[in-house]
Structures are given as structure tokens and as C-alpha cells.
XYZ file of C-alpha atoms in Angstrom:
440
model
C -27.456 -9.522 13.233
C -30.796 -8.083 14.414
C -29.305 -7.151 17.792
C -26.404 -5.361 16.139
C -28.692 -3.405 13.825
C -30.914 -2.438 16.788
C -27.900 -1.414 18.827
C -26.383 0.720 16.070
C -29.697 2.416 15.245
C -30.406 3.289 18.905
C -26.815 4.381 19.551
C -26.823 6.570 16.441
C -30.134 8.185 17.376
C -28.993 8.898 20.951
C -25.698 10.325 19.738
C -27.492 12.606 17.289
C -30.004 13.702 19.963
C -27.308 14.504 22.551
C -25.119 16.220 19.963
C -28.100 18.302 18.839
C -28.971 19.380 22.400
C -25.367 20.253 23.201
C -25.022 22.186 19.950
C -28.251 24.080 20.559
C -27.143 24.961 24.109
C -23.837 26.335 22.796
C -25.572 28.276 20.022
C -28.152 29.688 22.440
C -25.422 30.734 24.861
C -23.530 32.645 22.205
C -26.745 34.306 21.024
C -27.445 35.188 24.669
C -23.915 36.572 25.039
C -24.359 38.690 21.920
C -27.659 40.061 23.252
C -26.094 40.948 26.621
C -23.320 42.889 24.896
C -25.823 44.771 22.760
C -27.934 45.630 25.848
C -24.852 46.949 27.688
C -23.954 49.085 24.700
C -27.448 50.575 24.619
C -27.315 51.147 28.400
C -23.974 52.955 28.188
C -25.165 55.180 25.348
C -28.386 55.944 27.238
C -26.519 57.000 30.402
C -24.189 59.140 28.296
C -27.089 60.795 26.495
C -28.729 61.856 29.779
C -25.781 64.141 30.512
C -25.765 63.250 34.220
C -22.007 62.580 34.091
C -21.414 66.216 33.136
C -22.653 67.342 36.526
C -20.609 67.752 39.650
C -19.595 64.355 41.035
C -21.332 65.003 44.283
C -24.558 65.858 42.480
C -24.758 62.744 40.247
C -27.985 60.922 41.073
C -27.924 57.229 41.935
C -28.079 55.142 38.736
C -30.379 52.346 39.785
C -30.929 49.773 37.038
C -31.432 46.210 38.242
C -28.295 44.157 37.851
C -26.381 46.918 36.066
C -23.164 48.295 37.554
C -22.101 51.700 36.210
C -18.547 52.952 36.754
C -17.139 56.336 35.703
C -13.347 56.345 35.310
C -11.047 59.344 35.041
C -8.261 59.678 32.431
C -5.681 58.371 34.899
C -7.789 55.284 35.773
C -9.149 56.652 39.027
C -12.742 55.626 39.699
C -14.860 58.773 39.928
C -18.235 57.111 40.393
C -19.622 53.592 40.986
C -23.293 52.940 41.674
C -22.590 49.759 43.671
C -19.303 50.400 45.516
C -17.525 53.067 47.554
C -15.080 54.678 45.097
C -12.589 55.278 47.922
C -12.191 51.528 48.326
C -11.779 50.757 44.619
C -8.359 50.366 43.078
C -7.208 52.051 39.890
C -9.173 50.694 36.854
C -6.799 51.946 34.167
C -5.427 48.449 33.559
C -8.797 46.830 32.900
C -8.854 45.461 29.289
C -12.152 47.086 28.390
C -11.036 50.425 29.890
C -7.700 50.362 28.068
C -9.510 49.603 24.804
C -11.981 52.457 25.398
C -9.166 54.970 26.069
C -7.375 53.757 22.927
C -10.205 53.024 20.433
C -13.285 54.634 21.919
C -15.016 51.408 22.975
C -14.033 48.189 24.715
C -15.602 44.853 25.685
C -14.491 41.958 27.860
C -15.894 38.988 29.733
C -14.457 37.734 33.013
C -15.427 34.446 34.619
C -16.017 34.201 38.328
C -13.890 31.899 40.477
C -16.767 29.483 40.972
C -17.372 29.127 37.180
C -21.060 29.711 37.831
C -21.302 33.163 36.230
C -19.595 35.544 33.836
C -19.382 39.321 34.103
C -19.809 41.189 30.838
C -18.201 44.647 30.539
C -18.721 47.400 27.975
C -16.833 50.710 28.126
C -17.083 53.907 26.042
C -14.944 57.030 25.976
C -16.840 60.222 26.721
C -16.276 63.588 25.086
C -14.167 64.858 28.002
C -11.777 61.858 27.729
C -13.165 59.963 30.701
C -14.619 56.434 30.372
C -18.035 55.130 31.293
C -18.159 51.374 31.935
C -21.287 49.331 32.469
C -21.358 45.651 33.447
C -23.739 42.850 34.334
C -23.309 39.360 35.772
C -24.902 36.560 33.765
C -24.915 32.760 33.712
C -21.851 31.036 32.308
C -22.124 28.380 29.637
C -21.366 25.733 32.262
C -24.176 27.047 34.398
C -26.473 26.915 31.400
C -25.443 23.324 30.711
C -26.015 22.362 34.343
C -29.484 23.883 34.349
C -30.358 22.038 31.127
C -29.146 18.620 32.271
C -32.485 17.467 33.794
C -34.358 18.425 30.634
C -31.676 16.784 28.484
C -31.917 13.559 30.487
C -35.692 13.471 30.186
C -35.548 14.115 26.444
C -32.797 11.472 26.061
C -34.867 8.845 27.868
C -37.918 9.648 25.720
C -35.836 9.518 22.526
C -34.224 6.242 23.636
C -37.643 4.656 24.157
C -38.890 5.850 20.788
C -35.663 4.701 19.116
C -35.901 1.199 20.589
C -39.434 0.790 19.238
C -38.590 2.270 15.838
C -35.302 0.324 15.608
C -37.082 -2.990 16.230
C -39.730 -2.159 13.659
C -37.198 -0.975 11.085
C -34.903 -3.949 11.688
C -37.832 -6.327 11.298
C -38.752 -4.705 7.978
C -35.141 -4.716 6.788
C -34.565 -8.350 7.703
C -37.902 -9.677 6.455
C -36.931 -10.022 2.752
C -33.558 -11.540 3.702
C -35.153 -14.050 6.074
C -37.789 -14.886 3.491
C -35.061 -15.343 0.899
C -33.057 -17.580 3.223
C -36.017 -19.907 3.684
C -37.137 -19.860 0.045
C -34.016 -19.658 -2.128
C -35.847 -21.428 -4.936
C -38.169 -18.390 -5.217
C -35.319 -15.855 -5.019
C -36.236 -14.040 -8.240
C -39.872 -13.553 -7.115
C -38.851 -12.309 -3.638
C -36.302 -9.984 -5.217
C -38.999 -8.299 -7.330
C -41.350 -7.829 -4.359
C -38.845 -6.344 -1.888
C -39.555 -2.782 -0.701
C -35.851 -1.969 -0.448
C -34.269 -1.636 -3.864
C -30.860 -1.259 -2.178
C -31.137 -4.936 -1.176
C -31.627 -6.068 -4.774
C -27.856 -6.374 -5.609
C -27.319 -8.334 -2.377
C -30.294 -10.603 -3.031
C -29.215 -11.000 -6.634
C -25.766 -12.105 -5.470
C -27.328 -14.651 -3.098
C -29.588 -15.926 -5.882
C -26.688 -16.280 -8.315
C -24.575 -17.961 -5.663
C -27.412 -20.361 -4.842
C -27.905 -21.176 -8.509
C -24.158 -21.699 -8.806
C -24.160 -24.080 -5.857
C -27.063 -26.028 -7.355
C -25.352 -26.117 -10.733
C -22.102 -27.281 -9.142
C -23.959 -29.970 -7.197
C -25.697 -31.154 -10.360
C -22.403 -31.069 -12.238
C -20.754 -33.209 -9.553
C -23.710 -35.582 -9.605
C -23.573 -35.864 -13.399
C -19.807 -36.255 -13.281
C -20.087 -39.069 -10.741
C -22.706 -40.816 -12.859
C -20.601 -40.387 -16.013
C -17.456 -41.617 -14.271
C -19.301 -44.693 -13.055
C -20.586 -45.403 -16.560
C -17.249 -44.745 -18.282
C -15.320 -46.927 -15.822
C -17.917 -49.670 -15.914
C -17.667 -50.148 -19.701
C -13.965 -51.161 -19.944
C -14.138 -53.056 -16.652
C -17.072 -55.072 -17.936
C -15.183 -55.862 -21.159
C -12.037 -56.875 -19.277
C -14.029 -59.029 -16.869
C -15.942 -60.697 -19.723
C -12.869 -61.509 -21.804
C -10.993 -62.776 -18.749
C -13.926 -64.987 -17.718
C -14.115 -66.549 -21.189
C -10.393 -67.330 -21.139
C -10.604 -68.626 -17.555
C -13.414 -71.068 -18.448
C -11.559 -72.369 -21.510
C -14.193 -71.057 -23.860
C -11.688 -69.374 -26.181
C -9.866 -71.167 -28.937
C -6.097 -70.917 -28.828
C -5.956 -68.845 -31.984
C -8.427 -66.333 -30.440
C -6.529 -65.882 -27.191
C -4.215 -63.282 -28.721
C -7.237 -61.298 -29.934
C -8.862 -61.469 -26.485
C -5.592 -60.483 -24.810
C -5.360 -57.500 -27.171
C -8.900 -56.430 -26.229
C -8.115 -56.781 -22.530
C -4.974 -54.646 -22.960
C -6.874 -52.031 -25.022
C -9.652 -51.717 -22.429
C -7.124 -51.641 -19.601
C -5.299 -48.828 -21.408
C -8.582 -46.970 -21.849
C -9.334 -47.469 -18.149
C -5.901 -46.133 -17.229
C -6.400 -43.100 -19.470
C -9.754 -42.398 -17.840
C -8.279 -42.619 -14.349
C -5.367 -40.353 -15.300
C -7.714 -37.722 -16.779
C -10.031 -37.871 -13.750
C -7.041 -37.375 -11.436
C -5.868 -34.496 -13.613
C -9.299 -32.797 -13.390
C -9.316 -33.242 -9.598
C -5.881 -31.622 -9.397
C -7.047 -28.716 -11.549
C -10.060 -28.183 -9.258
C -7.745 -27.763 -6.251
C -6.020 -24.477 -5.327
C -2.604 -26.144 -5.643
C -3.012 -26.118 -9.417
C -2.209 -22.397 -9.438
C 1.223 -22.939 -7.905
C 4.462 -23.286 -9.856
C 3.847 -20.420 -12.281
C 6.935 -19.027 -14.050
C 8.027 -17.066 -17.098
C 8.562 -19.571 -19.918
C 8.957 -19.668 -23.692
C 5.713 -21.067 -25.105
C 7.331 -21.594 -28.503
C 10.001 -23.884 -27.041
C 7.423 -25.770 -24.964
C 5.154 -26.406 -27.985
C 8.137 -27.441 -30.087
C 9.045 -30.155 -27.563
C 5.419 -31.383 -27.571
C 5.419 -31.566 -31.388
C 8.479 -33.807 -31.352
C 6.804 -36.158 -28.850
C 3.589 -36.321 -30.901
C 5.244 -36.840 -34.262
C 5.199 -40.642 -33.993
C 1.512 -40.651 -33.054
C 0.716 -38.460 -36.079
C 2.698 -40.708 -38.439
C 0.872 -43.781 -37.140
C -2.441 -42.166 -38.042
C -0.987 -40.873 -41.336
C -1.533 -37.227 -40.373
C 0.971 -34.457 -41.212
C 1.963 -32.442 -38.138
C 3.358 -28.955 -38.918
C 4.693 -26.351 -36.498
C 5.734 -22.728 -36.908
C 6.123 -19.635 -34.746
C 8.443 -17.308 -32.857
C 9.741 -17.081 -29.296
C 6.922 -15.883 -27.039
C 7.264 -15.515 -23.268
C 4.202 -16.228 -21.088
C 3.644 -16.728 -17.375
C 2.311 -20.161 -16.601
C 2.742 -23.647 -15.210
C 4.983 -25.684 -17.515
C 3.330 -29.022 -16.742
C -0.192 -27.691 -17.246
C 0.653 -25.904 -20.494
C 2.291 -29.082 -21.784
C -0.926 -30.941 -20.938
C -2.953 -28.277 -22.772
C -0.854 -28.460 -25.947
C -0.811 -32.259 -25.996
C -4.590 -32.518 -25.509
C -5.326 -30.039 -28.301
C -2.896 -31.676 -30.710
C -3.969 -35.233 -29.860
C -7.595 -34.268 -30.521
C -6.610 -32.684 -33.835
C -4.787 -35.893 -34.809
C -7.403 -38.282 -33.409
C -10.376 -36.651 -35.144
C -8.638 -36.156 -38.470
C -8.826 -38.077 -41.708
C -6.089 -40.262 -43.123
C -3.744 -37.992 -45.037
C -5.003 -34.984 -43.090
C -2.973 -32.060 -41.728
C -2.539 -30.421 -38.309
C -0.953 -26.957 -38.252
C 0.247 -25.575 -34.915
C 1.537 -21.996 -34.564
C 2.738 -19.734 -31.747
C 2.934 -16.018 -32.489
C 2.270 -12.505 -31.155
C -0.975 -10.788 -32.108
C -2.130 -7.429 -30.754
C 0.190 -7.620 -27.745
C -0.969 -11.141 -26.858
C 0.611 -14.545 -27.345
C -1.642 -16.795 -29.441
C -1.438 -20.588 -29.664
C -3.373 -21.925 -32.684
C -4.125 -25.588 -33.397
C -5.788 -26.074 -36.795
C -6.810 -29.299 -38.512
C -8.723 -30.257 -41.651
C -10.483 -33.193 -40.001
C -14.110 -34.158 -39.427
C -15.146 -30.887 -37.776
C -17.807 -30.220 -35.134
C -21.479 -29.417 -35.824
C -22.513 -25.865 -34.850
C -25.107 -27.064 -32.337
C -22.497 -29.061 -30.429
C -19.580 -26.619 -30.382
C -20.568 -25.087 -27.022
C -20.722 -28.515 -25.369
C -17.414 -30.033 -26.491
C -15.693 -28.600 -23.390
C -18.075 -30.433 -21.053
C -16.789 -33.474 -19.203
C -17.356 -36.764 -21.040
C -19.092 -35.060 -23.954
C -18.184 -36.637 -27.308
C -19.228 -35.475 -30.751
C -18.626 -38.910 -32.316
C -18.893 -41.446 -29.472
C -17.996 -44.496 -31.557
C -14.909 -42.872 -33.072
C -13.800 -41.485 -29.731
C -13.813 -44.928 -28.144
C -12.056 -46.473 -31.127
C -9.239 -43.916 -30.979
C -8.881 -44.046 -27.188
C -10.585 -40.757 -26.331
C -11.903 -40.346 -22.770
C -14.137 -37.342 -23.386
C -12.184 -35.329 -20.802
C -9.439 -33.811 -22.943
C -11.150 -30.524 -23.815
C -12.582 -30.223 -20.279
C -8.981 -30.341 -19.013
C -7.996 -27.767 -21.648
C -10.773 -25.411 -20.478
C -9.644 -25.726 -16.840
C -6.019 -24.981 -17.703
C -7.023 -21.960 -19.808
C -9.075 -20.562 -16.903
C -6.210 -21.067 -14.437
C -3.963 -18.998 -16.718
C -6.575 -16.225 -17.203
C -6.344 -16.901 -20.927
C -8.971 -16.770 -23.682
C -10.255 -19.768 -25.621
C -12.038 -19.695 -29.002
C -13.246 -22.494 -31.259
C -14.129 -22.305 -34.944
C -15.245 -25.430 -36.739
C -17.187 -26.652 -39.726
C -18.262 -30.201 -40.416
C -16.074 -31.828 -43.098
C -13.618 -28.888 -43.214
C -11.896 -29.060 -39.843
C -11.496 -27.254 -36.543
C -9.394 -24.309 -35.331
C -8.827 -23.677 -31.604
C -7.007 -20.565 -30.384
C -5.682 -19.856 -26.894
C -4.760 -16.224 -26.164
C -2.405 -15.434 -23.246
């Protein structure tokens, strides 16, 4: 990265330097060209003002100005006088652009480049009072010649600038990279480094790195806690199963107690199976494949089917299960949404009181589809409501184990809600019940 920054800084500086020198050469040339034209105009007017062209041709004195060629042209284009050439050998000048313009408009200018491209000849012509034309001209360097003469100086300046740029680029790159390198080696002190950096433009980048690092640490801790919790949760039923089986194996259980022990083994095995199923489900939700299989489906019809499947469970726990709503189309994964509805409703039934009620509705509200699961059960204390969606967190641990809860149901619900870009709200009061809403 340092090499690239150095390279781009040096390349940019050299480009700017060369572009500046080329631009200045072009600008200077055009200023020079403008000055030459103005000088020729003054020269022509000066010669005219002397009145020497009003004399007899044979009596015109030699116009001797260094580098200046003066040509006097008759109305028909014939050259009457030229201070540098024999007029008898000169061809008709009536077709020269500057002469034509002078005959027509009073003045004319043109520039003609020599065959070698090393010089340009500037011409300025004026029409005199008697209708003849006076033309003056001078040879001057062309822009290419000016460039060629400036090349040595440009090369020297470029080399000097390149050397300076290399030194400055290394220094600047070192200063730019210092806070990033410091941050990379001390991510734990990211907030302190961020405050001390000289470059405020780096703060959003450093802030993103800090947040990402904190996220990675949090995810690592979450996985560590999850592993520890899984080990503990799996160990409990396995220990019970192993203990009951060992007692039966060693003949330490009376015949009339064997049915009780077998029931406990089956109950713990069922709890173990539920745990494994929920852990697998969470692993599937963590993978990218969980977002596949989305379709347009009727949430009302899906919830209705779930209510029919849960009716027996509710009757066993002596809880009334009510359902109402209207057809509402949402985009989602049918299997995952079924899992969401069943988990919410099973929790509402499981943590309810005998003779309690669970009301489930699906309706439109403010352009959104809202699934509401409301119960009048035991409720959740305010200080624990933010944690109920954590993995293995239980409000009432003893009741959860008695009713077969794994502590993963609401964690699964939260995952499914996030995968569907939905909203999740919880409202609960101890002794009065809980209401959970999912907005699609």
C-alpha cells in the first residue's frame, strides 16, 4: 500500500509539473505572437507616417530595420518596393491573404510556417491613402522551436521536482500510514488512537475498523458463550438419562418404579432432541442458504394452518387459542415463517396460566402486515425483556425445563425476523401477559 501511495503521489506531481510547463510555454508563445503582431502594426504605421512611400520609387531610401522586411504593393498586386529582394524577381503579391484583406478591409494579418517547422513568418499589411498596400513582416521562432529550446530546462526542472516529490511522498505516506499501522497493532486502544490522529478524514475509516473489531470480539465471545451453554444444556439431560439407565441396569429400581424411570428417560431424551433440533435450526439460520426459497405467500393462511396444529397442545395445557385476521401477502420463506409462528405461539401457551388465553391476529396496519401474538400469562419483568431473545436465556428456568423449553425459541424468532427484514416489538407486564408483534 505504501508503494502505491508513493507511486501515485510522485506520478501526480510529475504530471502536474509537466502539464504546467507545457501550458506556460503555450501561453508564453501566444503572448509572444500577440506582441510581434502589435510591433509589426506599429512599424507599418511608422513607415506610413514618414511619407517616404509618397516619393518617386527610385528615390525611396533603403528601409533598414533589423529583421523587418517591408514590401510596397501596387493596386494590381505588383511589388513596387521590397527592402530585401529585387522587385523584378518577385511574383505578383495580390493573392497573399494579408494583402487581399488589406485591399478589402484596410488591414490584414497572417502567419506562415516555414517548411522546416523551425520558424514562422508574421505579416501585417495596411492600405495606404492612394490605394496601394504596405506590408511588413518578420521571421520568429515557431512554437515547436520554443518547445525544443525549453526541453533541457524542462528536463532539469522535472528531475528536481521528481527528487523533491520522492522525499515528500515518503514523508507524507509515512505520516498517513502511521495512525493506521498503530491501529492495526493496537486494536484494543482504537478509540484512543482515533482521538489522537492528525487526519480527521481517517476518523470514519478508523471508526469502522474499531466497530468491526468490536463486532468480531463480540461474535467470538457469543460463540464461546454459546458453546459453553450448549455443553451445559446437553450435559443436563444426558446426565439424567445416564443416571436413570445405570440405576435400572444395576437392579436398584423396584419394578413399580421402572415405569417412572422410563418416563424420565423419555422426557430427558425428548428434551435432548429438542435442544439438538433448535441448535441445528440456529446453525441453518446463520448460513447464507437460509435466505433462499423466498416467495410471495399468504401469511393469514400460513398462521391459520399453524393454529390448527397447535390446538391440541393448547387444550392439553387448558389454554384457549384464538385466531383472527385477513388475507395478507408477504414475501418470505414458508418454512421459516412457520417456525416463527409456532415458536411464538408455543411460548405463549407454555408460559400461560391454566385457563389462560392466547390471541393471534394477522392484519394490515399503515401499509404493513402485522402478526400479533398476545397472551395473558405470567409476563416478563422489565429488566429482562431485552435479554429474552438471547440464546439459552430463560426468565423462569424451572418452569421452562418443566414445560420442555430449550431457551432457543425466541433466539430463532429473532433470526428469522432479521432474515425477512421485518420489525420485532415486545410489550409485557408481570402477571398480565405478553404481546409480541412482527411487522413485515
